[in-house]
């Protein structure tokens, strides 16, 4: 392991078919005022809302609700939640939903008592949080982002047309997260595959950078293989419990810092997708699917050995006798085939982007990269290849 590291993750996970039974025990650790945060209507349709309300009232909680959190949660919704926290003197924020609901809840948690403009301080200047943090707990209903066990909070400022992500330290992570894979059965197929690809992308962002013999890379390869196999099984049978539970756990460990330990990381595919999201409001995983193949083709010559290893260890390609470049491309082509298998888009047009957006997306993307450092011109080239 090349770099020194500390490893600590404070989120307590309850996983499995009876995971929700642990909610009342957790609620006992907090005061009586709860802000229940959720999305549009999926938890009401599935009956989860009624169960949660029953548990909250059984625990004697006073509940304030913030509903309608949209995919790609907006800064305006975050500010509304922060106001509710202050007005009602909230003791616990309970997020019930996918990454958008959990990200927004973490954003509310750090913003409610922030002096000054939270957007500028926390999502632009990336300042440390020096104010009171309201505890967050979560009940996850969609697998993909890993938000249930990390400090990430990705917020879209619709006035500024910027989607910015931020990783907060351990005291902002959910205190507990309840993961019952059966809750994901009702996720529409497009969102399911979007979540699968989001996880795949998190793993690739951490894998394709740094070239040492790092234990973390072997862990990532194993998680990728489990994810690919389980996604194929879940596409055949949406209620295959083993497949859905594997996908859920792959998503959680795919971004709970375990798969990034002692590694240089890339994250440029995410930086580009965030701005595509700001312009098109696409599903996050779908945006990542569009960017990934052109991006990896653009940078693979700068990290050839790792792309060959990806072809061999993740996709099982026999590269004996192949030139390194051909072997690397064979791995990337397998990734493209997987995107097709999932039924995700491969072009920006399919996400509703128009040609005039490309320079604006390129200019507003935070430049960076792993094997190859990109500038706005490189990003524009990649966007043209995605179009
Ligand atoms: O709003 P409702 O009605 O609940 O419907 C949601 C939403 O339309 C639906 N859904 C969720 N669970 C469901 C369900 N429908 C039926 N049954 C269920 N059980 O799915 C749709 C998408 O939900 P959303 O929470 O937006 O999806 P996801 O979990 O992919 O979250 C995406 C957001 O997370 C950010 C993304 O950028 C995006 O804003 N990310 C957060 C990260 C983090 N915290 O570390 C990292 C990621 O890279 C990502 O950037
Ligand atoms: Zn992601």
Short mmCIF file of C-alpha atoms and ligand atoms in Angstrom, two decimals:
data_model
loop_
_atom_site.label_atom_id
_atom_site.label_comp_id
_atom_site.label_asym_id
_atom_site.label_seq_id
_atom_site.Cartn_x
_atom_site.Cartn_y
_atom_site.Cartn_z
CA UNK A 1 0.00 0.00 0.00
CA UNK A 2 1.80 3.08 -1.33
CA UNK A 3 0.24 5.83 0.80
CA UNK A 4 -0.25 5.99 4.58
CA UNK A 5 -3.92 6.00 5.49
CA UNK A 6 -6.48 6.08 8.28
CA UNK A 7 -9.60 4.00 7.83
CA UNK A 8 -12.76 4.78 9.76
CA UNK A 9 -16.40 4.52 8.79
CA UNK A 10 -18.93 5.41 11.47
CA UNK A 11 -22.17 4.34 9.72
CA UNK A 12 -23.92 1.37 11.32
CA UNK A 13 -25.50 -0.83 8.65
CA UNK A 14 -28.56 -3.02 9.18
CA UNK A 15 -28.84 -5.27 6.11
CA UNK A 16 -31.46 -7.79 5.02
CA UNK A 17 -35.14 -8.68 5.05
CA UNK A 18 -35.68 -7.77 8.70
CA UNK A 19 -33.46 -4.68 8.71
CA UNK A 20 -36.34 -2.27 9.35
CA UNK A 21 -37.01 -3.98 12.71
CA UNK A 22 -33.96 -2.09 13.99
CA UNK A 23 -35.36 1.38 13.30
CA UNK A 24 -37.21 1.82 16.59
CA UNK A 25 -34.10 0.86 18.57
CA UNK A 26 -32.08 3.46 16.68
CA UNK A 27 -34.76 6.14 17.15
CA UNK A 28 -34.39 5.74 20.90
CA UNK A 29 -30.92 7.34 20.62
CA UNK A 30 -32.32 10.71 19.50
CA UNK A 31 -34.72 13.39 20.75
CA UNK A 32 -38.38 13.44 19.83
CA UNK A 33 -38.36 15.79 16.82
CA UNK A 34 -37.75 14.07 13.50
CA UNK A 35 -37.61 15.55 10.00
CA UNK A 36 -38.74 12.83 7.59
CA UNK A 37 -37.26 13.49 4.12
CA UNK A 38 -38.40 11.56 1.05
CA UNK A 39 -38.86 11.78 -2.71
CA UNK A 40 -41.92 12.13 -4.91
CA UNK A 41 -44.28 9.19 -4.45
CA UNK A 42 -42.43 5.85 -4.55
CA UNK A 43 -42.48 5.25 -0.78
CA UNK A 44 -46.20 5.99 -0.57
CA UNK A 45 -46.91 3.64 -3.48
CA UNK A 46 -44.84 0.81 -2.00
CA UNK A 47 -46.35 1.12 1.49
CA UNK A 48 -42.99 1.93 3.10
CA UNK A 49 -44.21 5.40 4.11
CA UNK A 50 -47.02 3.90 6.24
CA UNK A 51 -44.61 1.47 7.91
CA UNK A 52 -42.15 4.25 8.76
CA UNK A 53 -44.86 6.57 10.08
CA UNK A 54 -46.13 3.67 12.23
CA UNK A 55 -42.65 3.10 13.69
CA UNK A 56 -42.11 6.81 14.29
CA UNK A 57 -45.42 7.26 16.08
CA UNK A 58 -44.84 4.05 18.06
CA UNK A 59 -41.58 5.61 19.23
CA UNK A 60 -43.42 8.77 20.32
CA UNK A 61 -41.77 11.04 17.73
CA UNK A 62 -43.08 14.40 16.53
CA UNK A 63 -42.68 14.27 12.76
CA UNK A 64 -42.18 17.12 10.31
CA UNK A 65 -42.14 16.11 6.65
CA UNK A 66 -40.14 17.33 3.67
CA UNK A 67 -41.34 15.51 0.56
CA UNK A 68 -40.81 15.82 -3.18
CA UNK A 69 -37.01 15.73 -3.16
CA UNK A 70 -36.19 15.47 -6.83
CA UNK A 71 -33.55 13.33 -8.52
CA UNK A 72 -30.47 15.56 -8.67
CA UNK A 73 -31.67 17.38 -5.52
CA UNK A 74 -31.85 21.14 -5.75
CA UNK A 75 -30.27 23.72 -3.50
CA UNK A 76 -33.69 25.35 -3.09
CA UNK A 77 -35.04 22.12 -1.54
CA UNK A 78 -32.01 21.91 0.73
CA UNK A 79 -32.65 25.46 1.99
CA UNK A 80 -36.31 24.61 2.61
CA UNK A 81 -35.21 21.61 4.72
CA UNK A 82 -32.70 23.73 6.64
CA UNK A 83 -35.49 26.17 7.49
CA UNK A 84 -37.69 23.32 8.76
CA UNK A 85 -34.84 22.04 10.95
CA UNK A 86 -34.43 25.46 12.59
CA UNK A 87 -38.15 26.19 12.96
CA UNK A 88 -38.89 22.78 14.53
CA UNK A 89 -35.67 22.32 16.45
CA UNK A 90 -35.14 18.94 14.76
CA UNK A 91 -33.14 16.22 16.57
CA UNK A 92 -32.82 13.69 13.74
CA UNK A 93 -33.18 13.84 9.95
CA UNK A 94 -34.54 10.52 8.66
CA UNK A 95 -33.91 10.13 4.93
CA UNK A 96 -36.06 7.50 3.19
CA UNK A 97 -35.14 7.06 -0.47
CA UNK A 98 -32.24 6.89 -2.88
CA UNK A 99 -29.05 8.91 -3.17
CA UNK A 100 -30.88 12.16 -3.91
CA UNK A 101 -32.87 12.06 -0.67
CA UNK A 102 -29.84 11.06 1.42
CA UNK A 103 -27.53 13.62 -0.23
CA UNK A 104 -30.11 16.35 0.32
CA UNK A 105 -30.51 15.30 3.96
CA UNK A 106 -26.77 15.57 4.58
CA UNK A 107 -26.85 18.97 2.91
CA UNK A 108 -29.69 20.07 5.20
CA UNK A 109 -27.77 18.70 8.19
CA UNK A 110 -24.72 20.91 7.62
CA UNK A 111 -26.61 23.95 6.33
CA UNK A 112 -29.33 24.47 8.96
CA UNK A 113 -27.03 26.26 11.39
CA UNK A 114 -24.46 27.56 8.91
CA UNK A 115 -23.58 31.23 9.24
CA UNK A 116 -23.33 32.72 5.78
CA UNK A 117 -24.21 31.15 2.45
CA UNK A 118 -23.94 27.33 2.72
CA UNK A 119 -23.59 26.87 -1.06
CA UNK A 120 -20.61 29.20 -1.26
CA UNK A 121 -18.99 27.93 1.91
CA UNK A 122 -19.51 24.17 1.59
CA UNK A 123 -20.02 23.35 -2.11
CA UNK A 124 -17.80 26.03 -3.70
CA UNK A 125 -15.07 26.85 -1.17
CA UNK A 126 -15.22 23.31 0.34
CA UNK A 127 -14.78 24.78 3.83
CA UNK A 128 -14.74 22.59 6.93
CA UNK A 129 -18.07 22.53 8.77
CA UNK A 130 -17.73 24.65 11.91
CA UNK A 131 -21.40 24.72 12.94
CA UNK A 132 -23.83 22.29 14.55
CA UNK A 133 -24.44 19.14 12.46
CA UNK A 134 -27.88 17.55 12.79
CA UNK A 135 -27.64 13.72 12.79
CA UNK A 136 -28.93 11.86 9.73
CA UNK A 137 -30.20 8.28 9.54
CA UNK A 138 -31.35 6.56 6.36
CA UNK A 139 -33.63 3.88 4.97
CA UNK A 140 -32.32 3.11 1.49
CA UNK A 141 -34.76 2.31 -1.32
CA UNK A 142 -32.49 2.37 -4.37
CA UNK A 143 -28.94 1.00 -4.79
CA UNK A 144 -26.21 2.88 -6.61
CA UNK A 145 -24.67 5.98 -5.08
CA UNK A 146 -23.24 4.63 -1.81
CA UNK A 147 -24.60 7.75 -0.07
CA UNK A 148 -25.96 5.51 2.72
CA UNK A 149 -22.42 4.96 4.05
CA UNK A 150 -20.41 7.99 2.99
CA UNK A 151 -20.09 11.72 3.39
CA UNK A 152 -21.01 12.61 -0.19
CA UNK A 153 -23.60 15.27 -0.92
CA UNK A 154 -24.18 16.22 -4.54
CA UNK A 155 -26.45 19.24 -4.95
CA UNK A 156 -27.68 21.09 -8.04
CA UNK A 157 -27.82 24.86 -7.82
CA UNK A 158 -30.44 25.48 -10.47
CA UNK A 159 -29.97 29.27 -10.49
CA UNK A 160 -26.27 28.90 -11.24
CA UNK A 161 -26.62 25.78 -13.48
CA UNK A 162 -23.97 23.99 -11.41
CA UNK A 163 -24.13 20.50 -9.92
CA UNK A 164 -21.41 20.23 -7.29
CA UNK A 165 -20.43 17.28 -5.15
CA UNK A 166 -18.72 17.43 -1.83
CA UNK A 167 -17.44 14.74 0.56
CA UNK A 168 -18.01 15.70 4.18
CA UNK A 169 -16.06 14.12 7.07
CA UNK A 170 -17.24 11.27 9.29
CA UNK A 171 -19.57 13.30 11.54
CA UNK A 172 -21.82 13.99 8.52
CA UNK A 173 -22.08 10.32 7.41
CA UNK A 174 -25.45 8.73 8.24
CA UNK A 175 -25.35 7.47 11.83
CA UNK A 176 -27.21 4.36 10.70
CA UNK A 177 -28.57 3.03 7.41
CA UNK A 178 -31.22 0.40 6.90
CA UNK A 179 -30.74 -1.67 3.75
CA UNK A 180 -33.47 -4.12 2.79
CA UNK A 181 -32.81 -5.27 -0.80
CA UNK A 182 -36.51 -6.12 -1.22
CA UNK A 183 -37.31 -2.38 -1.18
CA UNK A 184 -35.45 -2.09 -4.46
CA UNK A 185 -37.83 -4.49 -6.29
CA UNK A 186 -40.15 -1.57 -7.15
CA UNK A 187 -37.39 0.60 -8.63
CA UNK A 188 -38.17 1.07 -12.36
CA UNK A 189 -35.77 -0.90 -14.56
CA UNK A 190 -34.20 2.25 -16.03
CA UNK A 191 -33.35 3.48 -12.53
CA UNK A 192 -32.12 0.05 -11.48
CA UNK A 193 -29.61 -0.17 -14.32
CA UNK A 194 -28.66 3.45 -13.80
CA UNK A 195 -27.77 2.60 -10.21
CA UNK A 196 -25.79 -0.46 -11.32
CA UNK A 197 -23.77 1.64 -13.71
CA UNK A 198 -23.23 4.35 -11.10
CA UNK A 199 -21.62 1.72 -8.87
CA UNK A 200 -19.55 0.37 -11.79
CA UNK A 201 -18.36 3.89 -12.46
CA UNK A 202 -17.39 4.51 -8.82
CA UNK A 203 -15.29 1.36 -8.96
CA UNK A 204 -13.64 2.38 -12.25
CA UNK A 205 -12.95 5.93 -11.01
CA UNK A 206 -11.01 4.44 -8.11
CA UNK A 207 -9.37 1.65 -10.16
CA UNK A 208 -8.02 3.59 -13.14
CA UNK A 209 -5.36 5.63 -11.42
CA UNK A 210 -2.05 4.83 -9.78
CA UNK A 211 -0.06 1.82 -10.84
CA UNK A 212 1.09 -0.19 -7.87
CA UNK A 213 0.27 -3.66 -6.64
CA UNK A 214 -2.42 -2.37 -4.29
CA UNK A 215 -4.73 -4.73 -2.38
CA UNK A 216 -7.53 -2.24 -3.04
CA UNK A 217 -7.34 -2.96 -6.80
CA UNK A 218 -7.94 -6.67 -6.17
CA UNK A 219 -10.94 -5.81 -3.99
CA UNK A 220 -12.31 -3.56 -6.75
CA UNK A 221 -11.93 -6.29 -9.39
CA UNK A 222 -13.87 -8.72 -7.20
CA UNK A 223 -16.65 -6.21 -6.53
CA UNK A 224 -16.89 -5.39 -10.26
CA UNK A 225 -17.26 -9.09 -11.12
CA UNK A 226 -19.96 -9.60 -8.51
CA UNK A 227 -21.79 -6.49 -9.74
CA UNK A 228 -21.69 -7.57 -13.40
CA UNK A 229 -22.92 -11.10 -12.62
CA UNK A 230 -25.63 -9.88 -10.27
CA UNK A 231 -26.86 -7.22 -12.70
CA UNK A 232 -27.25 -9.91 -15.37
CA UNK A 233 -29.21 -12.09 -12.93
CA UNK A 234 -31.42 -9.18 -11.81
CA UNK A 235 -32.24 -8.30 -15.43
CA UNK A 236 -33.54 -11.86 -15.87
CA UNK A 237 -35.48 -11.88 -12.60
CA UNK A 238 -36.11 -8.54 -10.90
CA UNK A 239 -36.98 -10.31 -7.64
CA UNK A 240 -33.87 -12.48 -7.45
CA UNK A 241 -33.06 -11.67 -3.83
CA UNK A 242 -29.46 -12.80 -3.98
CA UNK A 243 -28.77 -10.68 -7.05
CA UNK A 244 -30.51 -7.58 -5.64
CA UNK A 245 -28.76 -7.96 -2.30
CA UNK A 246 -25.36 -8.33 -4.01
CA UNK A 247 -26.04 -5.21 -6.07
CA UNK A 248 -27.01 -3.28 -2.95
CA UNK A 249 -23.90 -4.30 -1.03
CA UNK A 250 -21.61 -3.71 -4.06
CA UNK A 251 -23.04 -0.19 -4.23
CA UNK A 252 -22.42 0.44 -0.55
CA UNK A 253 -18.85 -0.83 -0.45
CA UNK A 254 -18.17 0.67 -3.86
CA UNK A 255 -18.12 4.14 -2.32
CA UNK A 256 -17.73 3.82 1.44
CA UNK A 257 -13.98 4.56 1.14
CA UNK A 258 -12.94 0.84 1.33
CA UNK A 259 -12.41 0.69 -2.44
CA UNK A 260 -10.38 3.89 -2.41
CA UNK A 261 -7.95 3.04 0.36
CA UNK A 262 -4.37 4.11 -0.36
CA UNK A 263 -5.13 4.84 -3.99
CA UNK A 264 -4.82 7.74 -6.36
CA UNK A 265 -8.25 8.24 -7.92
CA UNK A 266 -9.63 9.76 -11.10
CA UNK A 267 -13.30 11.01 -10.90
CA UNK A 268 -13.23 12.95 -14.18
CA UNK A 269 -16.10 10.90 -15.63
CA UNK A 270 -18.17 12.09 -12.66
CA UNK A 271 -17.05 15.70 -13.08
CA UNK A 272 -18.17 15.66 -16.72
CA UNK A 273 -21.44 13.87 -15.88
CA UNK A 274 -22.31 16.37 -13.15
CA UNK A 275 -22.35 19.18 -15.69
CA UNK A 276 -24.25 17.05 -18.22
CA UNK A 277 -26.74 16.51 -15.38
CA UNK A 278 -26.93 20.25 -14.69
CA UNK A 279 -27.87 20.85 -18.36
CA UNK A 280 -30.09 17.82 -19.05
CA UNK A 281 -31.30 16.61 -15.60
CA UNK A 282 -30.48 13.05 -16.77
CA UNK A 283 -30.35 10.05 -14.44
CA UNK A 284 -26.83 10.11 -12.97
CA UNK A 285 -25.90 6.54 -13.99
CA UNK A 286 -27.20 7.09 -17.53
CA UNK A 287 -24.97 10.16 -17.90
CA UNK A 288 -22.00 8.15 -16.66
CA UNK A 289 -22.74 5.38 -19.18
CA UNK A 290 -22.60 7.90 -22.02
CA UNK A 291 -19.28 9.44 -20.94
CA UNK A 292 -17.38 6.30 -19.90
CA UNK A 293 -16.47 4.61 -23.20
CA UNK A 294 -15.27 7.77 -25.02
CA UNK A 295 -13.43 8.91 -21.90
CA UNK A 296 -11.57 5.63 -21.38
CA UNK A 297 -10.69 5.40 -25.07
CA UNK A 298 -9.26 8.93 -24.81
CA UNK A 299 -7.04 8.21 -21.80
CA UNK A 300 -6.21 4.50 -22.04
CA UNK A 301 -2.83 4.93 -23.74
CA UNK A 302 -1.65 6.75 -20.62
CA UNK A 303 -2.51 3.79 -18.38
CA UNK A 304 -2.20 0.91 -20.79
CA UNK A 305 -1.12 -1.83 -18.36
CA UNK A 306 -4.06 -1.20 -16.07
CA UNK A 307 -6.53 -1.34 -18.96
CA UNK A 308 -5.01 -4.67 -20.03
CA UNK A 309 -5.44 -5.92 -16.46
CA UNK A 310 -9.09 -4.71 -16.55
CA UNK A 311 -9.66 -6.74 -19.74
CA UNK A 312 -8.16 -9.86 -18.18
CA UNK A 313 -9.31 -9.74 -14.56
CA UNK A 314 -12.73 -8.12 -14.90
CA UNK A 315 -13.94 -9.34 -18.30
CA UNK A 316 -11.99 -12.62 -18.46
CA UNK A 317 -10.44 -11.83 -21.85
CA UNK A 318 -7.45 -13.97 -22.87
CA UNK A 319 -5.02 -11.30 -24.04
CA UNK A 320 -2.14 -13.68 -24.86
CA UNK A 321 -0.63 -12.73 -28.20
CA UNK A 322 -2.52 -9.41 -28.37
CA UNK A 323 -0.78 -6.04 -28.62
CA UNK A 324 -1.31 -4.08 -25.39
CA UNK A 325 -3.42 -1.44 -27.12
CA UNK A 326 -5.70 -4.06 -28.65
CA UNK A 327 -6.07 -5.82 -25.29
CA UNK A 328 -6.92 -2.52 -23.58
CA UNK A 329 -9.52 -1.71 -26.24
CA UNK A 330 -11.01 -5.20 -25.93
CA UNK A 331 -11.68 -4.50 -22.23
CA UNK A 332 -13.27 -1.13 -23.02
CA UNK A 333 -15.40 -2.77 -25.73
CA UNK A 334 -16.65 -5.30 -23.16
CA UNK A 335 -17.67 -2.35 -21.00
CA UNK A 336 -19.59 -0.89 -23.95
CA UNK A 337 -21.34 -4.23 -24.51
CA UNK A 338 -22.28 -4.29 -20.82
CA UNK A 339 -23.82 -0.80 -21.12
CA UNK A 340 -25.87 -2.10 -24.09
CA UNK A 341 -26.91 -5.18 -22.11
CA UNK A 342 -28.16 -2.91 -19.33
CA UNK A 343 -30.13 -0.93 -21.91
CA UNK A 344 -28.46 2.35 -20.99
CA UNK A 345 -27.82 5.13 -23.52
CA UNK A 346 -24.50 5.57 -25.32
CA UNK A 347 -24.97 9.08 -26.70
CA UNK A 348 -25.60 12.54 -25.32
CA UNK A 349 -28.43 13.01 -27.81
CA UNK A 350 -30.35 10.23 -26.05
CA UNK A 351 -30.08 12.26 -22.83
CA UNK A 352 -31.65 15.27 -24.56
CA UNK A 353 -28.43 17.28 -24.93
CA UNK A 354 -28.10 19.62 -27.89
CA UNK A 355 -24.88 20.49 -29.72
CA UNK A 356 -24.79 24.08 -28.43
CA UNK A 357 -24.59 22.75 -24.86
CA UNK A 358 -21.27 20.99 -25.42
CA UNK A 359 -18.91 24.02 -25.05
CA UNK A 360 -20.88 25.22 -22.01
CA UNK A 361 -20.64 21.79 -20.37
CA UNK A 362 -16.90 21.60 -21.18
CA UNK A 363 -16.17 25.06 -19.77
CA UNK A 364 -18.12 24.49 -16.55
CA UNK A 365 -16.66 21.03 -15.83
CA UNK A 366 -13.98 20.92 -13.14
CA UNK A 367 -10.90 19.69 -15.06
CA UNK A 368 -8.74 16.93 -13.62
CA UNK A 369 -8.21 13.25 -14.33
CA UNK A 370 -6.17 10.22 -13.33
CA UNK A 371 -3.66 8.88 -15.86
CA UNK A 372 -4.10 11.95 -18.05
CA UNK A 373 -4.79 15.48 -16.81
CA UNK A 374 -7.46 17.07 -18.96
CA UNK A 375 -8.22 20.68 -19.83
CA UNK A 376 -11.44 22.17 -21.21
CA UNK A 377 -10.37 21.39 -24.81
CA UNK A 378 -9.84 17.70 -24.00
CA UNK A 379 -13.24 17.61 -22.29
CA UNK A 380 -14.88 19.17 -25.35
CA UNK A 381 -13.27 16.50 -27.57
CA UNK A 382 -14.66 13.77 -25.31
CA UNK A 383 -18.11 15.38 -25.29
CA UNK A 384 -18.08 15.51 -29.11
CA UNK A 385 -17.24 11.79 -29.15
CA UNK A 386 -20.18 11.19 -26.77
CA UNK A 387 -22.61 13.23 -28.83
O1 LIG B 1 -38.78 10.36 -5.89
P1 LIG B 1 -39.28 8.97 -5.78
O2 LIG B 1 -40.74 8.88 -6.02
O3 LIG B 1 -38.88 8.31 -4.48
O4 LIG B 1 -38.62 8.11 -6.99
C1 LIG B 1 -37.23 7.86 -7.12
C2 LIG B 1 -36.58 8.67 -8.22
O5 LIG B 1 -37.50 8.99 -9.22
C3 LIG B 1 -37.08 6.44 -7.63
N1 LIG B 1 -37.01 5.45 -6.57
C4 LIG B 1 -36.12 5.34 -5.55
N2 LIG B 1 -36.37 4.24 -4.82
C5 LIG B 1 -37.45 3.64 -5.37
C6 LIG B 1 -37.86 4.40 -6.49
N3 LIG B 1 -38.92 4.06 -7.26
C7 LIG B 1 -39.60 2.94 -6.93
N4 LIG B 1 -39.24 2.15 -5.88
C8 LIG B 1 -38.19 2.47 -5.09
N5 LIG B 1 -37.83 1.66 -4.09
O6 LIG B 1 -35.84 6.42 -8.32
C9 LIG B 1 -35.59 7.69 -8.87
C10 LIG B 1 -34.14 8.05 -8.66
O7 LIG B 1 -33.85 8.24 -7.29
P2 LIG B 1 -32.50 9.00 -6.88
O8 LIG B 1 -32.42 9.03 -5.40
O9 LIG B 1 -32.41 10.29 -7.62
O10 LIG B 1 -31.37 8.04 -7.49
P3 LIG B 1 -29.90 7.76 -7.07
O11 LIG B 1 -29.88 6.88 -5.87
O12 LIG B 1 -29.21 7.30 -8.28
O13 LIG B 1 -29.30 9.19 -6.63
C11 LIG B 1 -28.79 10.08 -7.59
C12 LIG B 1 -28.16 11.30 -6.94
O14 LIG B 1 -27.04 10.92 -6.12
C13 LIG B 1 -25.87 11.66 -6.53
C14 LIG B 1 -26.13 11.86 -8.01
O15 LIG B 1 -25.32 12.85 -8.58
C15 LIG B 1 -27.60 12.21 -8.02
O16 LIG B 1 -27.79 13.56 -7.68
N6 LIG B 1 -24.64 10.94 -6.17
C16 LIG B 1 -24.30 10.86 -4.86
C17 LIG B 1 -23.11 10.29 -4.45
C18 LIG B 1 -22.72 10.21 -3.04
N7 LIG B 1 -23.50 10.70 -2.11
O17 LIG B 1 -21.65 9.71 -2.72
C19 LIG B 1 -22.14 9.77 -5.40
C20 LIG B 1 -22.70 9.54 -6.75
O18 LIG B 1 -21.63 9.53 -7.66
C21 LIG B 1 -23.72 10.52 -7.20
O19 LIG B 1 -23.09 11.66 -7.74
ZN1 LIG B 2 -21.84 8.30 -9.09
#
